[in-house]
């Protein structure tokens, strides 16, 4: 039967009438309408870190909706959940004198951060500082600025003219970043936006010294450093915001997804006191004319507070670091499979399995064919450009990780390739 629902990032001509319907979920598993269980190998979309069916989060949202379901935070209006969540996040973030600006998700957060970076320099009188640098494979949402600075070419194409004054630097190439800075002119650059580990761009893990080197380059040239922690935050890398693993204190951090474990839409930006100062110093001098309708939504913030309680009570934040080695050890043997080009794992509880080019050429839409094969084996994975990615809930156990690897291997074995890809020499 045909559907009226337009799915994001989907070939609707293929999806129409062929939907996989998720009916319910509990813990690290989801169930279809026939009652079959599937390991949620991608935490829905990188976000269900505490697992499904957490009644305490549901109860917190229900209690808040019974009291005050929603209200604007414009001007001097506030609500207690938004105030309390901002306080807790500011205390947790590795940002000096932090302030928190809320939105509805990661794309909102990126647009806010980029606009804030440019507005900060305008307020400082450095009107030439409007350029934004990002890097290859970086995904920063699908709003205006996020689309403009993405490092994934297909996401930038087909829209006509986007926001200008941005450059994409090479992946993991610090010399390449310095070259971009020199070519643009550091005095023209407002901010560098970077994911510590790229997520939707293919789970590219940081090389030694790269993130620290970018931070030092930004510090030397006075460029604002914006860390996109939408995927990397809330335990995915084993710390609250991911960036703590590098000893770096950025000017801004964007967050979303894991802040409520996806139970309700919420995101935002942690902003340093220095960047916030033009709007927080002199009454009547300046107003930030920016903000979504649902900024500081009380029910979403109540869900966020309950989610933080779960993280803290069960020590889940550290799990991303504790599980990175078991995940790597489970997936690493797949590198010997003739269809696999590379396994990227070992830094945080996320990974990617990239296919050989011959497989990509020989099997139309190979990543999604592999995704569907893994699903038949009882595991949901995320199809990306050249393979599949995984990022299970932080509550996953050793048996779940073993099942994940087994399902992907079985999916690889079932790929409809007419002739097998030759094994690499010595394999």
Short mmCIF file of C-alpha atoms in Angstrom, two decimals:
data_model
loop_
_atom_site.label_atom_id
_atom_site.label_comp_id
_atom_site.label_asym_id
_atom_site.label_seq_id
_atom_site.Cartn_x
_atom_site.Cartn_y
_atom_site.Cartn_z
CA UNK A 1 0.00 0.00 0.00
CA UNK A 2 1.30 3.46 -0.89
CA UNK A 3 2.37 5.84 1.87
CA UNK A 4 1.82 9.56 2.35
CA UNK A 5 4.81 9.80 4.71
CA UNK A 6 7.90 11.37 3.10
CA UNK A 7 10.93 9.80 4.79
CA UNK A 8 14.12 11.85 5.34
CA UNK A 9 17.21 10.88 3.33
CA UNK A 10 15.23 8.27 1.42
CA UNK A 11 14.60 7.12 -2.15
CA UNK A 12 10.84 7.40 -1.88
CA UNK A 13 10.25 5.64 -5.18
CA UNK A 14 11.87 2.58 -3.58
CA UNK A 15 10.51 3.08 -0.05
CA UNK A 16 6.88 3.66 -1.04
CA UNK A 17 4.88 0.64 0.07
CA UNK A 18 7.97 -1.19 1.36
CA UNK A 19 8.39 0.33 4.79
CA UNK A 20 9.90 -1.49 7.77
CA UNK A 21 7.60 -0.54 10.63
CA UNK A 22 8.98 -0.38 14.17
CA UNK A 23 6.19 -1.03 16.65
CA UNK A 24 7.76 -0.97 20.11
CA UNK A 25 11.10 -1.03 21.91
CA UNK A 26 12.66 -2.08 25.18
CA UNK A 27 16.26 -1.80 26.34
CA UNK A 28 18.65 -2.27 23.41
CA UNK A 29 16.01 -3.94 21.19
CA UNK A 30 13.15 -2.84 18.96
CA UNK A 31 10.26 -4.95 17.66
CA UNK A 32 8.35 -4.93 14.40
CA UNK A 33 4.58 -5.34 14.11
CA UNK A 34 4.96 -9.10 13.87
CA UNK A 35 6.74 -9.11 17.24
CA UNK A 36 10.22 -9.96 15.91
CA UNK A 37 13.10 -8.50 17.93
CA UNK A 38 16.05 -6.58 16.44
CA UNK A 39 19.14 -5.30 18.18
CA UNK A 40 19.11 -1.52 17.79
CA UNK A 41 22.64 -1.37 16.44
CA UNK A 42 22.49 2.34 15.70
CA UNK A 43 20.57 3.62 18.76
CA UNK A 44 17.88 4.73 16.30
CA UNK A 45 19.91 7.57 14.78
CA UNK A 46 22.98 7.80 17.07
CA UNK A 47 20.88 8.97 19.99
CA UNK A 48 19.12 6.37 22.17
CA UNK A 49 22.12 6.12 24.48
CA UNK A 50 20.25 5.03 27.63
CA UNK A 51 18.13 2.50 25.77
CA UNK A 52 14.41 2.31 25.10
CA UNK A 53 11.54 2.11 27.57
CA UNK A 54 12.96 4.24 30.39
CA UNK A 55 9.81 4.89 32.37
CA UNK A 56 11.43 7.57 34.55
CA UNK A 57 11.99 9.76 31.47
CA UNK A 58 8.41 9.18 30.34
CA UNK A 59 7.11 9.99 33.81
CA UNK A 60 9.16 13.20 34.00
CA UNK A 61 7.75 14.38 30.67
CA UNK A 62 4.20 13.45 31.65
CA UNK A 63 4.48 15.22 35.00
CA UNK A 64 5.78 18.36 33.31
CA UNK A 65 3.06 18.29 30.64
CA UNK A 66 0.44 18.02 33.39
CA UNK A 67 1.87 21.14 35.02
CA UNK A 68 3.12 23.26 32.09
CA UNK A 69 3.39 21.54 28.75
CA UNK A 70 5.06 24.33 26.79
CA UNK A 71 5.79 28.02 26.92
CA UNK A 72 8.04 30.52 25.18
CA UNK A 73 11.36 31.57 26.68
CA UNK A 74 11.56 34.79 24.67
CA UNK A 75 12.41 38.05 26.49
CA UNK A 76 12.38 37.57 30.29
CA UNK A 77 10.16 34.46 30.35
CA UNK A 78 11.65 31.24 31.74
CA UNK A 79 10.58 27.92 33.20
CA UNK A 80 12.19 25.86 35.93
CA UNK A 81 13.22 22.80 33.81
CA UNK A 82 15.00 25.01 31.25
CA UNK A 83 16.83 26.94 33.98
CA UNK A 84 17.88 23.76 35.78
CA UNK A 85 18.99 21.91 32.65
CA UNK A 86 21.04 24.90 31.48
CA UNK A 87 22.72 25.01 34.88
CA UNK A 88 23.60 21.31 34.85
CA UNK A 89 24.90 21.30 31.27
CA UNK A 90 26.97 24.44 31.87
CA UNK A 91 28.58 22.79 34.90
CA UNK A 92 29.38 19.63 32.94
CA UNK A 93 30.77 21.26 29.80
CA UNK A 94 34.50 22.00 29.31
CA UNK A 95 33.69 25.61 28.41
CA UNK A 96 34.73 28.70 30.36
CA UNK A 97 31.89 30.58 32.12
CA UNK A 98 29.35 28.65 30.07
CA UNK A 99 25.91 29.81 28.95
CA UNK A 100 23.40 27.50 27.23
CA UNK A 101 21.13 28.36 24.30
CA UNK A 102 18.43 25.75 23.60
CA UNK A 103 16.83 24.70 20.33
CA UNK A 104 14.96 21.68 19.03
CA UNK A 105 17.88 19.60 17.72
CA UNK A 106 21.34 19.45 16.24
CA UNK A 107 20.60 21.36 13.05
CA UNK A 108 19.17 24.23 15.12
CA UNK A 109 22.30 24.13 17.25
CA UNK A 110 24.66 24.41 14.27
CA UNK A 111 22.75 27.34 12.79
CA UNK A 112 22.84 29.02 16.20
CA UNK A 113 26.57 28.43 16.65
CA UNK A 114 27.52 29.73 13.21
CA UNK A 115 25.30 32.80 13.53
CA UNK A 116 26.69 33.45 17.02
CA UNK A 117 30.26 33.16 15.78
CA UNK A 118 29.67 35.68 13.01
CA UNK A 119 27.63 37.97 15.27
CA UNK A 120 30.34 37.89 17.94
CA UNK A 121 32.92 39.28 15.52
CA UNK A 122 30.45 41.87 14.22
CA UNK A 123 29.90 43.02 17.80
CA UNK A 124 33.67 43.20 18.25
CA UNK A 125 33.98 45.43 15.19
CA UNK A 126 35.85 42.82 13.12
CA UNK A 127 33.29 42.85 10.33
CA UNK A 128 35.50 40.90 7.93
CA UNK A 129 35.36 37.77 10.12
CA UNK A 130 32.44 35.93 8.51
CA UNK A 131 34.19 32.90 6.98
CA UNK A 132 33.51 29.45 8.46
CA UNK A 133 35.83 26.46 8.04
CA UNK A 134 34.68 22.85 8.41
CA UNK A 135 36.23 19.60 7.22
CA UNK A 136 35.64 16.76 4.80
CA UNK A 137 33.10 14.11 5.87
CA UNK A 138 31.73 16.46 8.55
CA UNK A 139 27.96 16.36 8.91
CA UNK A 140 26.34 19.35 10.57
CA UNK A 141 22.63 18.90 9.99
CA UNK A 142 20.39 20.05 7.17
CA UNK A 143 19.43 23.61 8.07
CA UNK A 144 20.83 26.51 6.08
CA UNK A 145 24.27 26.86 7.62
CA UNK A 146 24.64 23.15 8.31
CA UNK A 147 23.99 22.37 4.65
CA UNK A 148 26.41 25.09 3.58
CA UNK A 149 29.34 23.89 5.69
CA UNK A 150 28.83 20.13 5.39
CA UNK A 151 31.82 18.09 4.27
CA UNK A 152 29.59 15.54 2.50
CA UNK A 153 29.27 16.75 -1.14
CA UNK A 154 25.93 15.05 -1.98
CA UNK A 155 24.33 16.90 0.95
CA UNK A 156 25.48 20.25 -0.44
CA UNK A 157 24.37 19.66 -4.02
CA UNK A 158 21.06 20.27 -5.74
CA UNK A 159 19.82 23.25 -3.70
CA UNK A 160 21.08 26.17 -5.73
CA UNK A 161 23.01 28.95 -4.01
CA UNK A 162 23.77 28.28 -0.33
CA UNK A 163 25.26 30.51 2.37
CA UNK A 164 28.67 31.69 1.19
CA UNK A 165 31.96 32.41 2.94
CA UNK A 166 32.88 28.87 3.92
CA UNK A 167 35.63 26.37 3.12
CA UNK A 168 35.90 22.62 3.69
CA UNK A 169 39.36 21.56 4.87
CA UNK A 170 40.90 18.13 4.17
CA UNK A 171 40.14 15.29 6.57
CA UNK A 172 42.80 14.62 9.24
CA UNK A 173 45.29 16.89 7.49
CA UNK A 174 46.56 19.57 9.85
CA UNK A 175 48.85 21.00 7.17
CA UNK A 176 45.79 21.21 4.92
CA UNK A 177 43.94 23.19 7.59
CA UNK A 178 46.87 25.59 7.93
CA UNK A 179 46.84 26.00 4.16
CA UNK A 180 43.13 26.84 4.20
CA UNK A 181 43.72 29.39 6.97
CA UNK A 182 46.54 30.97 4.98
CA UNK A 183 44.54 31.08 1.73
CA UNK A 184 41.40 32.54 3.31
CA UNK A 185 43.31 34.80 5.69
CA UNK A 186 42.85 33.99 9.40
CA UNK A 187 41.72 37.56 10.02
CA UNK A 188 38.63 36.74 7.90
CA UNK A 189 37.73 33.47 9.66
CA UNK A 190 34.97 33.51 12.27
CA UNK A 191 35.02 29.86 13.33
CA UNK A 192 36.20 26.33 12.69
CA UNK A 193 33.40 23.73 13.15
CA UNK A 194 34.49 20.13 13.74
CA UNK A 195 33.13 16.80 14.94
CA UNK A 196 35.74 14.99 17.09
CA UNK A 197 34.67 11.80 15.29
CA UNK A 198 32.71 12.31 12.10
CA UNK A 199 29.42 10.46 12.32
CA UNK A 200 27.17 10.46 9.27
CA UNK A 201 30.20 11.15 7.08
CA UNK A 202 31.52 7.66 7.73
CA UNK A 203 32.80 7.38 11.33
CA UNK A 204 36.30 8.67 10.69
CA UNK A 205 38.32 8.44 13.88
CA UNK A 206 40.72 11.22 14.92
CA UNK A 207 44.39 10.86 14.11
CA UNK A 208 46.91 11.53 16.89
CA UNK A 209 47.24 15.23 17.60
CA UNK A 210 44.78 16.41 14.95
CA UNK A 211 42.02 17.81 17.17
CA UNK A 212 44.59 19.33 19.54
CA UNK A 213 46.41 20.84 16.55
CA UNK A 214 43.22 22.41 15.21
CA UNK A 215 42.52 23.88 18.65
CA UNK A 216 46.01 25.36 18.82
CA UNK A 217 45.73 26.79 15.30
CA UNK A 218 42.42 28.43 16.21
CA UNK A 219 43.87 29.81 19.44
CA UNK A 220 46.91 31.24 17.64
CA UNK A 221 44.78 33.04 15.05
CA UNK A 222 41.89 34.04 17.31
CA UNK A 223 39.43 31.83 15.42
CA UNK A 224 36.49 30.50 17.44
CA UNK A 225 36.52 26.71 17.87
CA UNK A 226 33.06 25.11 17.63
CA UNK A 227 32.85 21.43 18.58
CA UNK A 228 29.91 19.59 17.06
CA UNK A 229 29.11 17.03 19.78
CA UNK A 230 25.64 16.18 18.51
CA UNK A 231 26.69 12.57 17.89
CA UNK A 232 29.85 12.42 20.01
CA UNK A 233 28.29 13.71 23.22
CA UNK A 234 26.58 12.06 26.19
CA UNK A 235 28.76 9.00 26.48
CA UNK A 236 29.29 8.07 22.85
CA UNK A 237 33.03 8.77 23.27
CA UNK A 238 33.07 7.98 26.96
CA UNK A 239 32.72 11.56 28.26
CA UNK A 240 29.92 14.08 28.54
CA UNK A 241 30.74 15.98 25.36
CA UNK A 242 33.43 13.86 23.70
CA UNK A 243 35.92 16.71 23.41
CA UNK A 244 37.20 16.12 26.96
CA UNK A 245 39.26 13.19 25.64
CA UNK A 246 41.50 15.68 23.84
CA UNK A 247 42.03 18.11 26.70
CA UNK A 248 40.54 20.90 24.58
CA UNK A 249 38.29 23.68 25.89
CA UNK A 250 36.34 25.08 22.92
CA UNK A 251 34.47 28.35 22.53
CA UNK A 252 31.19 26.61 21.76
CA UNK A 253 29.80 23.06 21.82
CA UNK A 254 26.70 22.04 19.91
CA UNK A 255 24.68 19.19 21.42
CA UNK A 256 21.42 17.28 20.85
CA UNK A 257 20.45 13.60 20.45
CA UNK A 258 21.77 12.03 23.66
CA UNK A 259 20.75 14.96 25.86
CA UNK A 260 17.28 13.37 26.06
CA UNK A 261 18.36 10.02 24.57
CA UNK A 262 15.94 10.98 21.80
CA UNK A 263 12.86 10.71 24.03
CA UNK A 264 11.94 14.27 23.03
CA UNK A 265 13.54 16.66 20.52
CA UNK A 266 16.08 18.93 22.19
CA UNK A 267 19.43 20.47 21.32
CA UNK A 268 21.46 23.55 21.95
CA UNK A 269 24.78 25.30 22.19
CA UNK A 270 27.07 25.67 25.17
CA UNK A 271 28.62 29.12 24.70
CA UNK A 272 31.67 30.52 26.46
CA UNK A 273 31.29 33.62 28.59
CA UNK A 274 33.63 35.46 26.24
CA UNK A 275 31.47 34.76 23.18
CA UNK A 276 28.28 35.55 25.12
CA UNK A 277 29.65 38.78 26.59
CA UNK A 278 28.39 41.22 23.93
CA UNK A 279 24.82 40.23 24.81
CA UNK A 280 25.25 39.76 28.57
CA UNK A 281 27.18 42.86 29.66
CA UNK A 282 25.24 46.10 29.20
CA UNK A 283 21.42 46.18 29.41
CA UNK A 284 19.80 47.86 26.43
CA UNK A 285 22.93 47.66 24.28
CA UNK A 286 22.34 44.55 22.19
CA UNK A 287 19.67 41.87 21.56
CA UNK A 288 20.35 38.55 19.84
CA UNK A 289 17.62 38.44 17.24
CA UNK A 290 17.66 34.68 16.88
CA UNK A 291 15.86 31.71 18.41
CA UNK A 292 13.40 28.95 17.56
CA UNK A 293 9.85 28.87 18.89
CA UNK A 294 10.54 25.91 21.15
CA UNK A 295 13.78 27.17 22.73
CA UNK A 296 13.76 26.06 26.37
CA UNK A 297 10.65 23.89 25.89
CA UNK A 298 9.76 22.83 29.46
CA UNK A 299 8.65 19.28 28.68
CA UNK A 300 11.72 18.58 26.54
CA UNK A 301 13.97 20.04 29.24
CA UNK A 302 12.26 17.91 31.91
CA UNK A 303 13.05 14.85 29.78
CA UNK A 304 16.64 16.09 29.53
CA UNK A 305 16.95 16.40 33.31
CA UNK A 306 15.60 12.86 33.78
CA UNK A 307 18.02 11.56 31.15
CA UNK A 308 21.00 13.16 32.89
CA UNK A 309 19.84 11.46 36.09
CA UNK A 310 19.96 8.08 34.34
CA UNK A 311 23.44 8.72 32.97
CA UNK A 312 24.73 9.67 36.41
CA UNK A 313 22.95 7.01 38.45
CA UNK A 314 24.07 4.14 36.19
CA UNK A 315 27.52 5.53 35.29
CA UNK A 316 26.63 5.26 31.61
CA UNK A 317 28.80 8.11 30.34
CA UNK A 318 31.98 6.10 30.83
CA UNK A 319 30.48 3.16 28.94
CA UNK A 320 31.38 4.65 25.56
CA UNK A 321 35.04 4.33 26.46
CA UNK A 322 34.68 0.96 28.18
CA UNK A 323 32.91 -0.60 25.19
CA UNK A 324 35.13 0.78 22.43
CA UNK A 325 37.64 -2.08 22.69
CA UNK A 326 35.05 -4.91 22.76
CA UNK A 327 33.36 -3.35 19.73
CA UNK A 328 36.69 -3.08 17.91
CA UNK A 329 37.62 -6.67 18.77
CA UNK A 330 34.26 -7.94 17.51
CA UNK A 331 34.38 -6.07 14.21
CA UNK A 332 38.11 -6.17 13.42
CA UNK A 333 37.99 -9.76 12.04
CA UNK A 334 35.67 -8.47 9.29
CA UNK A 335 38.73 -6.84 7.69
CA UNK A 336 39.65 -10.29 6.38
CA UNK A 337 36.34 -10.55 4.52
CA UNK A 338 36.93 -10.11 0.78
CA UNK A 339 34.11 -7.56 0.52
CA UNK A 340 35.42 -5.29 3.28
CA UNK A 341 37.79 -2.42 2.56
CA UNK A 342 38.16 -1.13 6.12
CA UNK A 343 36.77 -1.34 9.63
CA UNK A 344 36.93 1.91 11.59
CA UNK A 345 36.52 1.33 15.32
CA UNK A 346 38.32 1.64 18.63
CA UNK A 347 37.55 5.22 19.67
CA UNK A 348 34.17 5.48 21.34
CA UNK A 349 31.17 3.21 21.02
CA UNK A 350 30.65 3.63 17.29
CA UNK A 351 32.16 2.09 14.19
CA UNK A 352 31.91 1.77 10.43
CA UNK A 353 32.44 -1.11 8.00
CA UNK A 354 33.41 0.21 4.57
CA UNK A 355 32.96 -1.95 1.48
CA UNK A 356 35.49 -2.57 -1.27
CA UNK A 357 35.06 -0.41 -4.34
CA UNK A 358 34.40 -3.47 -6.52
CA UNK A 359 31.45 -4.32 -4.29
CA UNK A 360 30.14 -0.76 -4.47
CA UNK A 361 30.46 -0.89 -8.26
CA UNK A 362 28.99 -4.39 -8.58
CA UNK A 363 26.02 -4.19 -6.22
CA UNK A 364 23.63 -1.27 -6.79
CA UNK A 365 23.01 0.60 -3.53
CA UNK A 366 25.33 -1.86 -1.76
CA UNK A 367 25.28 -0.18 1.71
CA UNK A 368 21.50 -0.43 1.92
CA UNK A 369 21.56 -3.98 0.55
CA UNK A 370 23.94 -4.83 3.41
CA UNK A 371 21.69 -2.96 5.85
CA UNK A 372 18.67 -5.02 4.83
CA UNK A 373 20.68 -8.25 5.02
CA UNK A 374 21.83 -7.42 8.55
CA UNK A 375 18.22 -6.68 9.45
CA UNK A 376 17.20 -10.15 8.29
CA UNK A 377 19.84 -11.40 10.74
CA UNK A 378 18.19 -9.48 13.59
CA UNK A 379 20.28 -6.31 13.78
CA UNK A 380 19.55 -2.75 12.65
CA UNK A 381 22.55 -0.86 11.28
CA UNK A 382 22.91 2.51 9.53
CA UNK A 383 23.65 2.66 5.81
CA UNK A 384 26.22 5.30 4.86
CA UNK A 385 27.97 6.29 1.64
CA UNK A 386 30.37 3.35 1.32
CA UNK A 387 29.19 0.91 3.97
CA UNK A 388 27.34 0.70 7.26
CA UNK A 389 27.79 2.33 10.65
CA UNK A 390 26.89 1.17 14.15
CA UNK A 391 26.41 3.02 17.44
CA UNK A 392 24.44 0.82 19.84
CA UNK A 393 22.88 2.06 23.07
CA UNK A 394 25.36 2.40 25.92
CA UNK A 395 23.51 -0.36 27.78
CA UNK A 396 24.49 -2.96 25.16
CA UNK A 397 26.40 -6.00 26.47
CA UNK A 398 28.98 -8.43 25.11
CA UNK A 399 26.31 -10.71 23.65
CA UNK A 400 24.76 -7.78 21.80
CA UNK A 401 28.12 -6.78 20.36
CA UNK A 402 28.78 -10.36 19.23
CA UNK A 403 25.35 -10.48 17.57
CA UNK A 404 26.10 -7.20 15.82
CA UNK A 405 29.31 -8.53 14.28
CA UNK A 406 27.69 -11.84 13.35
CA UNK A 407 24.78 -10.12 11.60
CA UNK A 408 27.07 -7.89 9.55
CA UNK A 409 29.24 -10.87 8.54
CA UNK A 410 26.16 -12.79 7.50
CA UNK A 411 24.97 -9.79 5.53
CA UNK A 412 28.32 -9.52 3.77
CA UNK A 413 28.19 -13.20 2.83
CA UNK A 414 24.77 -12.71 1.26
CA UNK A 415 25.64 -9.73 -0.94
CA UNK A 416 24.51 -10.50 -4.51
CA UNK A 417 27.87 -10.17 -6.25
CA UNK A 418 28.27 -12.22 -9.43
CA UNK A 419 31.94 -12.94 -8.77
CA UNK A 420 33.69 -12.64 -5.43
CA UNK A 421 36.18 -9.85 -4.90
CA UNK A 422 39.71 -11.36 -4.89
CA UNK A 423 41.24 -11.58 -1.44
CA UNK A 424 44.06 -9.17 -0.76
CA UNK A 425 47.55 -10.70 -0.96
CA UNK A 426 48.40 -12.43 2.28
CA UNK A 427 44.81 -12.34 3.50
#
